[in-house]
């Protein structure tokens, strides 16, 4: 069965809704951070890059496919926002919501994870997300119309 792609109108509509939802999350996070004394240690701080990732994802979906350079920029920003979220959880101040851990029931009894184990696991994911963001930025700078592509054409 062949998959049908969305019509341009539906793509724009869905993209704008997702973008608006992401901007709403960012606005709510900023509103919640207002009265906090240590804004970088507050868990609401993680909502900012998550909301931005949704907003960039919606913008990516809404843009026509012919805007290659702009879509590459938005994709790089979206992946970077997700990487920043993982970075904040793994390396940021405070307990980052990993204080309680989680338990796994096995034959010998429950196994409790520590905050350090949670940070190590998020750290591995954060490093992988950072590498993915780096790759997205490399792709952006090498996209058609970019400086690297222009230099390559002018030298040949």
Short mmCIF file of N, CA and C in Angstrom, two decimals:
data_model
loop_
_atom_site.label_atom_id
_atom_site.label_comp_id
_atom_site.label_asym_id
_atom_site.label_seq_id
_atom_site.Cartn_x
_atom_site.Cartn_y
_atom_site.Cartn_z
N UNK A 1 0.84 -1.16 0.00
CA UNK A 1 0.00 0.00 0.00
C UNK A 1 0.90 1.24 0.00
N UNK A 2 0.70 2.08 -0.92
CA UNK A 2 1.53 3.29 -1.04
C UNK A 2 1.06 4.33 -0.04
N UNK A 3 2.05 5.02 0.56
CA UNK A 3 1.72 6.08 1.50
C UNK A 3 1.45 7.37 0.74
N UNK A 4 0.45 8.08 1.17
CA UNK A 4 0.15 9.37 0.58
C UNK A 4 0.76 10.46 1.44
N UNK A 5 1.38 11.42 0.80
CA UNK A 5 1.91 12.54 1.58
C UNK A 5 0.79 13.56 1.78
N UNK A 6 0.96 14.37 2.79
CA UNK A 6 -0.04 15.39 3.10
C UNK A 6 -0.06 16.46 2.03
N UNK A 7 -1.22 17.01 1.83
CA UNK A 7 -1.31 18.13 0.89
C UNK A 7 -0.58 19.33 1.50
N UNK A 8 -0.12 20.26 0.66
CA UNK A 8 0.60 21.42 1.20
C UNK A 8 -0.21 22.21 2.23
N UNK A 9 -1.50 22.34 2.02
CA UNK A 9 -2.34 23.07 2.97
C UNK A 9 -2.40 22.38 4.33
N UNK A 10 -2.54 21.05 4.31
CA UNK A 10 -2.58 20.30 5.58
C UNK A 10 -1.24 20.37 6.29
N UNK A 11 -0.14 20.28 5.52
CA UNK A 11 1.19 20.37 6.13
C UNK A 11 1.39 21.70 6.81
N UNK A 12 0.98 22.78 6.15
CA UNK A 12 1.13 24.11 6.74
C UNK A 12 0.27 24.23 7.99
N UNK A 13 -0.97 23.75 7.91
CA UNK A 13 -1.87 23.84 9.06
C UNK A 13 -1.33 23.05 10.26
N UNK A 14 -0.91 21.82 10.02
CA UNK A 14 -0.37 21.00 11.11
C UNK A 14 0.91 21.62 11.65
N UNK A 15 1.76 22.10 10.75
CA UNK A 15 3.00 22.74 11.17
C UNK A 15 2.76 23.96 12.04
N UNK A 16 1.79 24.77 11.66
CA UNK A 16 1.49 25.97 12.46
C UNK A 16 0.91 25.60 13.82
N UNK A 17 0.10 24.56 13.88
CA UNK A 17 -0.45 24.12 15.17
C UNK A 17 0.67 23.61 16.08
N UNK A 18 1.57 22.79 15.54
CA UNK A 18 2.69 22.27 16.33
C UNK A 18 3.61 23.41 16.77
N UNK A 19 3.86 24.35 15.87
CA UNK A 19 4.70 25.51 16.19
C UNK A 19 4.06 26.34 17.31
N UNK A 20 2.76 26.56 17.21
CA UNK A 20 2.06 27.33 18.25
C UNK A 20 2.09 26.59 19.59
N UNK A 21 1.94 25.28 19.55
CA UNK A 21 2.01 24.50 20.80
C UNK A 21 3.39 24.62 21.43
N UNK A 22 4.43 24.53 20.60
CA UNK A 22 5.79 24.68 21.12
C UNK A 22 6.02 26.05 21.72
N UNK A 23 5.55 27.09 21.03
CA UNK A 23 5.69 28.45 21.57
C UNK A 23 4.89 28.61 22.86
N UNK A 24 3.77 27.90 22.96
CA UNK A 24 2.99 27.93 24.20
C UNK A 24 3.75 27.29 25.36
N UNK A 25 4.44 26.20 25.09
CA UNK A 25 5.26 25.55 26.12
C UNK A 25 6.38 26.48 26.56
N UNK A 26 7.00 27.16 25.60
CA UNK A 26 8.08 28.11 25.93
C UNK A 26 7.52 29.24 26.79
N UNK A 27 6.36 29.79 26.39
CA UNK A 27 5.76 30.88 27.16
C UNK A 27 5.39 30.43 28.57
N UNK A 28 4.85 29.23 28.70
CA UNK A 28 4.51 28.71 30.02
C UNK A 28 5.77 28.51 30.87
N UNK A 29 6.82 28.00 30.25
CA UNK A 29 8.08 27.81 30.98
C UNK A 29 8.66 29.13 31.44
N UNK A 30 8.62 30.15 30.58
CA UNK A 30 9.13 31.47 30.97
C UNK A 30 8.29 32.04 32.10
N UNK A 31 6.96 31.85 32.02
CA UNK A 31 6.07 32.35 33.07
C UNK A 31 6.36 31.65 34.40
N UNK A 32 6.58 30.35 34.36
CA UNK A 32 6.86 29.60 35.58
C UNK A 32 8.23 29.92 36.17
N UNK A 33 9.17 30.30 35.31
CA UNK A 33 10.52 30.63 35.78
C UNK A 33 10.61 32.01 36.42
N UNK A 34 9.66 32.88 36.12
CA UNK A 34 9.70 34.25 36.62
C UNK A 34 9.98 34.37 38.11
N UNK A 35 9.21 33.73 38.97
CA UNK A 35 9.43 33.90 40.42
C UNK A 35 10.55 33.04 41.01
N UNK A 36 11.17 32.18 40.22
CA UNK A 36 12.21 31.29 40.76
C UNK A 36 13.49 32.07 41.07
N UNK A 37 14.13 31.72 42.16
CA UNK A 37 15.38 32.38 42.55
C UNK A 37 16.54 31.89 41.69
N UNK A 38 16.67 30.59 41.54
CA UNK A 38 17.75 30.01 40.73
C UNK A 38 17.12 29.41 39.48
N UNK A 39 17.01 30.21 38.44
CA UNK A 39 16.28 29.80 37.24
C UNK A 39 16.93 28.62 36.52
N UNK A 40 18.24 28.52 36.53
CA UNK A 40 18.91 27.45 35.80
C UNK A 40 18.77 26.10 36.50
N UNK A 41 18.50 26.09 37.79
CA UNK A 41 18.34 24.83 38.52
C UNK A 41 16.89 24.37 38.55
N UNK A 42 15.96 25.22 38.13
CA UNK A 42 14.54 24.87 38.17
C UNK A 42 14.21 23.90 37.04
N UNK A 43 13.32 22.94 37.32
CA UNK A 43 12.98 21.95 36.30
C UNK A 43 12.26 22.60 35.13
N UNK A 44 11.61 23.72 35.34
CA UNK A 44 10.91 24.40 34.25
C UNK A 44 11.87 24.89 33.17
N UNK A 45 13.14 25.04 33.52
CA UNK A 45 14.12 25.48 32.54
C UNK A 45 14.22 24.49 31.39
N UNK A 46 14.03 23.20 31.66
CA UNK A 46 14.10 22.18 30.62
C UNK A 46 12.94 22.31 29.64
N UNK A 47 11.85 22.96 30.05
CA UNK A 47 10.71 23.13 29.15
C UNK A 47 11.02 24.09 28.00
N UNK A 48 11.97 24.98 28.21
CA UNK A 48 12.29 25.97 27.17
C UNK A 48 12.84 25.32 25.90
N UNK A 49 13.92 24.52 25.98
CA UNK A 49 14.39 23.90 24.74
C UNK A 49 13.43 22.86 24.17
N UNK A 50 12.66 22.20 25.02
CA UNK A 50 11.67 21.24 24.51
C UNK A 50 10.61 21.97 23.70
N UNK A 51 10.12 23.08 24.24
CA UNK A 51 9.14 23.89 23.51
C UNK A 51 9.71 24.44 22.22
N UNK A 52 10.97 24.87 22.28
CA UNK A 52 11.61 25.38 21.06
C UNK A 52 11.75 24.27 20.02
N UNK A 53 12.05 23.05 20.45
CA UNK A 53 12.16 21.94 19.51
C UNK A 53 10.82 21.69 18.81
N UNK A 54 9.72 21.75 19.57
CA UNK A 54 8.40 21.61 18.96
C UNK A 54 8.11 22.76 18.00
N UNK A 55 8.45 23.97 18.40
CA UNK A 55 8.20 25.13 17.54
C UNK A 55 9.01 25.01 16.24
N UNK A 56 10.28 24.61 16.34
CA UNK A 56 11.09 24.43 15.14
C UNK A 56 10.58 23.27 14.29
N UNK A 57 10.10 22.21 14.94
CA UNK A 57 9.54 21.08 14.19
C UNK A 57 8.30 21.48 13.42
N UNK A 58 7.45 22.29 14.04
CA UNK A 58 6.27 22.79 13.34
C UNK A 58 6.64 23.68 12.17
N UNK A 59 7.63 24.55 12.37
CA UNK A 59 8.08 25.42 11.29
C UNK A 59 8.69 24.59 10.16
N UNK A 60 9.41 23.54 10.52
CA UNK A 60 10.01 22.65 9.51
C UNK A 60 8.92 22.00 8.66
N UNK A 61 7.86 21.56 9.32
CA UNK A 61 6.77 20.91 8.62
C UNK A 61 6.00 21.89 7.74
N UNK A 62 5.85 23.12 8.21
CA UNK A 62 5.06 24.11 7.48
C UNK A 62 5.78 24.66 6.25
N UNK A 63 7.10 24.68 6.27
CA UNK A 63 7.85 25.24 5.13
C UNK A 63 7.79 24.32 3.92
N UNK A 64 7.66 24.89 2.73
CA UNK A 64 7.70 24.06 1.52
C UNK A 64 9.07 23.39 1.36
N UNK A 65 9.08 22.25 0.71
CA UNK A 65 10.32 21.48 0.57
C UNK A 65 11.36 22.18 -0.29
N UNK A 66 10.96 23.16 -1.05
CA UNK A 66 11.90 23.88 -1.90
C UNK A 66 12.83 24.80 -1.14
N UNK A 67 12.50 25.14 0.09
CA UNK A 67 13.33 26.01 0.93
C UNK A 67 14.38 25.15 1.64
N UNK A 68 15.30 24.61 0.87
CA UNK A 68 16.27 23.64 1.39
C UNK A 68 17.14 24.26 2.47
N UNK A 69 17.68 25.43 2.20
CA UNK A 69 18.60 26.07 3.15
C UNK A 69 17.89 26.43 4.46
N UNK A 70 16.69 26.98 4.36
CA UNK A 70 15.94 27.35 5.56
C UNK A 70 15.53 26.12 6.34
N UNK A 71 15.12 25.06 5.65
CA UNK A 71 14.74 23.82 6.33
C UNK A 71 15.95 23.19 7.02
N UNK A 72 17.13 23.30 6.41
CA UNK A 72 18.34 22.77 7.05
C UNK A 72 18.65 23.56 8.32
N UNK A 73 18.47 24.87 8.28
CA UNK A 73 18.68 25.70 9.48
C UNK A 73 17.70 25.33 10.58
N UNK A 74 16.44 25.20 10.23
CA UNK A 74 15.43 24.86 11.23
C UNK A 74 15.68 23.47 11.81
N UNK A 75 16.08 22.53 10.97
CA UNK A 75 16.39 21.18 11.47
C UNK A 75 17.57 21.22 12.44
N UNK A 76 18.60 21.99 12.11
CA UNK A 76 19.75 22.11 13.01
C UNK A 76 19.35 22.74 14.34
N UNK A 77 18.50 23.76 14.29
CA UNK A 77 18.03 24.40 15.53
C UNK A 77 17.18 23.44 16.35
N UNK A 78 16.34 22.64 15.68
CA UNK A 78 15.48 21.70 16.39
C UNK A 78 16.31 20.63 17.10
N UNK A 79 17.27 20.05 16.40
CA UNK A 79 18.11 19.01 17.01
C UNK A 79 18.97 19.60 18.13
N UNK A 80 19.43 20.83 17.94
CA UNK A 80 20.22 21.48 18.98
C UNK A 80 19.38 21.73 20.23
N UNK A 81 18.12 22.11 20.06
CA UNK A 81 17.24 22.31 21.21
C UNK A 81 17.03 21.00 21.98
N UNK A 82 16.84 19.91 21.26
CA UNK A 82 16.70 18.62 21.93
C UNK A 82 17.99 18.22 22.64
N UNK A 83 19.13 18.50 22.02
CA UNK A 83 20.42 18.18 22.65
C UNK A 83 20.62 19.02 23.90
N UNK A 84 20.19 20.28 23.86
CA UNK A 84 20.31 21.13 25.06
C UNK A 84 19.48 20.60 26.21
N UNK A 85 18.33 20.03 25.91
CA UNK A 85 17.50 19.44 26.96
C UNK A 85 18.24 18.28 27.63
N UNK A 86 18.79 17.39 26.82
CA UNK A 86 19.54 16.26 27.38
C UNK A 86 20.77 16.74 28.13
N UNK A 87 21.44 17.76 27.61
CA UNK A 87 22.61 18.32 28.30
C UNK A 87 22.23 18.87 29.67
N UNK A 88 21.10 19.59 29.73
CA UNK A 88 20.69 20.18 31.00
C UNK A 88 20.36 19.09 32.02
N UNK A 89 19.68 18.04 31.58
CA UNK A 89 19.33 16.96 32.51
C UNK A 89 20.59 16.25 33.00
N UNK A 90 21.53 16.01 32.10
CA UNK A 90 22.72 15.24 32.46
C UNK A 90 23.74 16.07 33.22
N UNK A 91 23.97 17.30 32.79
CA UNK A 91 25.09 18.07 33.32
C UNK A 91 24.68 19.33 34.06
N UNK A 92 23.40 19.64 34.09
CA UNK A 92 22.94 20.89 34.70
C UNK A 92 22.92 20.85 36.21
N UNK A 93 22.66 22.01 36.82
CA UNK A 93 22.61 22.09 38.29
C UNK A 93 21.34 21.45 38.84
N UNK A 94 21.36 21.15 40.11
CA UNK A 94 20.19 20.61 40.77
C UNK A 94 20.05 19.12 40.54
N UNK A 95 18.89 18.57 40.95
CA UNK A 95 18.70 17.13 40.81
C UNK A 95 18.09 16.75 39.47
N UNK A 96 17.63 17.69 38.68
CA UNK A 96 17.13 17.48 37.32
C UNK A 96 16.01 16.45 37.24
N UNK A 97 15.29 16.23 38.34
CA UNK A 97 14.20 15.28 38.33
C UNK A 97 14.64 13.84 38.46
N UNK A 98 15.91 13.59 38.67
CA UNK A 98 16.41 12.22 38.79
C UNK A 98 16.60 11.81 40.25
N UNK A 99 16.12 12.60 41.16
CA UNK A 99 16.36 12.38 42.59
C UNK A 99 15.79 11.04 43.05
N UNK A 100 14.56 10.74 42.66
CA UNK A 100 13.91 9.54 43.17
C UNK A 100 14.34 8.27 42.45
N UNK A 101 14.81 8.39 41.23
CA UNK A 101 15.19 7.21 40.46
C UNK A 101 13.97 6.41 40.06
N UNK A 102 14.18 5.17 39.68
CA UNK A 102 13.09 4.27 39.35
C UNK A 102 13.48 2.89 39.81
N UNK A 103 12.52 2.01 39.92
CA UNK A 103 12.84 0.67 40.43
C UNK A 103 12.48 -0.37 39.38
N UNK A 104 13.27 -1.41 39.35
CA UNK A 104 13.02 -2.56 38.49
C UNK A 104 12.83 -3.77 39.38
N UNK A 105 11.75 -4.47 39.18
CA UNK A 105 11.51 -5.68 39.97
C UNK A 105 12.11 -6.87 39.25
N UNK A 106 13.02 -7.54 39.92
CA UNK A 106 13.58 -8.75 39.37
C UNK A 106 13.42 -9.88 40.38
N UNK A 107 14.05 -11.00 40.15
CA UNK A 107 13.88 -12.17 41.01
C UNK A 107 14.36 -11.88 42.43
N UNK A 108 15.44 -11.14 42.58
CA UNK A 108 16.02 -10.91 43.91
C UNK A 108 15.39 -9.73 44.63
N UNK A 109 14.61 -8.92 43.97
CA UNK A 109 13.99 -7.77 44.62
C UNK A 109 14.18 -6.51 43.80
N UNK A 110 13.67 -5.40 44.31
CA UNK A 110 13.76 -4.16 43.53
C UNK A 110 15.18 -3.61 43.48
N UNK A 111 15.52 -3.01 42.38
CA UNK A 111 16.83 -2.39 42.18
C UNK A 111 16.61 -0.90 42.04
N UNK A 112 17.17 -0.11 42.92
CA UNK A 112 17.02 1.34 42.88
C UNK A 112 18.20 1.96 42.15
N UNK A 113 17.89 2.86 41.25
CA UNK A 113 18.96 3.58 40.58
C UNK A 113 19.26 4.84 41.36
N UNK A 114 20.45 5.28 41.26
CA UNK A 114 20.84 6.50 41.95
C UNK A 114 20.78 7.68 41.00
N UNK A 115 20.88 8.85 41.56
CA UNK A 115 20.91 10.06 40.75
C UNK A 115 22.13 10.03 39.83
N UNK A 116 23.25 9.53 40.31
CA UNK A 116 24.46 9.50 39.50
C UNK A 116 24.30 8.58 38.29
N UNK A 117 23.68 7.42 38.48
CA UNK A 117 23.45 6.52 37.36
C UNK A 117 22.53 7.17 36.33
N UNK A 118 21.51 7.86 36.80
CA UNK A 118 20.62 8.57 35.89
C UNK A 118 21.35 9.63 35.10
N UNK A 119 22.21 10.36 35.76
CA UNK A 119 22.99 11.39 35.06
C UNK A 119 23.97 10.77 34.07
N UNK A 120 24.55 9.63 34.42
CA UNK A 120 25.47 8.96 33.49
C UNK A 120 24.71 8.51 32.25
N UNK A 121 23.54 7.90 32.44
CA UNK A 121 22.76 7.45 31.30
C UNK A 121 22.30 8.62 30.44
N UNK A 122 21.83 9.69 31.07
CA UNK A 122 21.46 10.88 30.31
C UNK A 122 22.70 11.51 29.68
N UNK A 123 23.84 11.40 30.34
CA UNK A 123 25.07 11.95 29.78
C UNK A 123 25.45 11.27 28.48
N UNK A 124 25.31 9.95 28.43
CA UNK A 124 25.60 9.23 27.19
C UNK A 124 24.64 9.68 26.10
N UNK A 125 23.36 9.77 26.43
CA UNK A 125 22.38 10.26 25.46
C UNK A 125 22.65 11.70 25.06
N UNK A 126 23.08 12.51 26.00
CA UNK A 126 23.37 13.92 25.71
C UNK A 126 24.55 14.05 24.75
N UNK A 127 25.57 13.25 24.97
CA UNK A 127 26.73 13.30 24.06
C UNK A 127 26.31 12.86 22.66
N UNK A 128 25.50 11.82 22.57
CA UNK A 128 25.01 11.38 21.25
C UNK A 128 24.14 12.46 20.60
N UNK A 129 23.30 13.11 21.39
CA UNK A 129 22.47 14.19 20.86
C UNK A 129 23.32 15.37 20.42
N UNK A 130 24.39 15.65 21.16
CA UNK A 130 25.30 16.73 20.77
C UNK A 130 25.99 16.40 19.44
N UNK A 131 26.39 15.16 19.27
CA UNK A 131 27.00 14.75 18.00
C UNK A 131 26.01 14.86 16.85
N UNK A 132 24.77 14.49 17.11
CA UNK A 132 23.73 14.63 16.09
C UNK A 132 23.49 16.09 15.74
N UNK A 133 23.50 16.96 16.75
CA UNK A 133 23.33 18.39 16.50
C UNK A 133 24.52 18.93 15.71
N UNK A 134 25.72 18.49 16.04
CA UNK A 134 26.90 18.91 15.28
C UNK A 134 26.77 18.50 13.82
N UNK A 135 26.32 17.27 13.58
CA UNK A 135 26.13 16.78 12.22
C UNK A 135 25.07 17.61 11.50
N UNK A 136 23.99 18.00 12.19
CA UNK A 136 22.95 18.82 11.58
C UNK A 136 23.51 20.18 11.19
N UNK A 137 24.37 20.76 12.01
CA UNK A 137 24.97 22.05 11.66
C UNK A 137 25.94 21.91 10.49
N UNK A 138 26.67 20.81 10.43
CA UNK A 138 27.54 20.58 9.28
C UNK A 138 26.70 20.47 8.02
N UNK A 139 25.59 19.75 8.09
CA UNK A 139 24.69 19.65 6.94
C UNK A 139 24.13 21.00 6.54
N UNK A 140 23.83 21.84 7.53
CA UNK A 140 23.31 23.18 7.22
C UNK A 140 24.35 23.99 6.45
N UNK A 141 25.58 23.97 6.90
CA UNK A 141 26.61 24.76 6.23
C UNK A 141 26.99 24.19 4.87
N UNK A 142 26.68 22.93 4.64
CA UNK A 142 26.96 22.32 3.34
C UNK A 142 25.74 22.24 2.45
N UNK A 143 24.59 22.75 2.89
CA UNK A 143 23.37 22.70 2.10
C UNK A 143 23.51 23.59 0.86
N UNK A 144 22.79 23.28 -0.20
CA UNK A 144 22.86 24.13 -1.39
C UNK A 144 22.55 25.59 -1.05
N UNK A 145 23.37 26.47 -1.58
CA UNK A 145 23.21 27.89 -1.28
C UNK A 145 24.05 28.34 -0.12
N UNK A 146 24.72 27.39 0.56
CA UNK A 146 25.55 27.75 1.69
C UNK A 146 26.92 28.23 1.24
N UNK A 147 27.69 28.75 2.17
CA UNK A 147 29.01 29.28 1.86
C UNK A 147 29.92 28.19 1.28
N UNK A 148 29.88 26.99 1.86
CA UNK A 148 30.74 25.91 1.39
C UNK A 148 30.38 25.54 -0.05
N UNK A 149 29.08 25.47 -0.35
CA UNK A 149 28.66 25.12 -1.71
C UNK A 149 29.03 26.24 -2.68
N UNK A 150 28.91 27.50 -2.25
CA UNK A 150 29.25 28.62 -3.11
C UNK A 150 30.75 28.62 -3.39
N UNK A 151 31.56 28.37 -2.38
CA UNK A 151 33.00 28.34 -2.57
C UNK A 151 33.40 27.21 -3.50
N UNK A 152 32.74 26.06 -3.38
CA UNK A 152 33.07 24.91 -4.23
C UNK A 152 32.74 25.22 -5.69
N UNK A 153 31.62 25.89 -5.94
CA UNK A 153 31.25 26.23 -7.31
C UNK A 153 32.17 27.28 -7.90
N UNK A 154 32.59 28.23 -7.11
CA UNK A 154 33.43 29.32 -7.64
C UNK A 154 34.86 28.86 -7.92
N UNK A 155 35.33 27.82 -7.23
CA UNK A 155 36.69 27.36 -7.43
C UNK A 155 36.81 26.42 -8.62
N UNK A 156 35.71 25.89 -9.13
CA UNK A 156 35.79 24.95 -10.26
C UNK A 156 35.59 25.61 -11.60
#
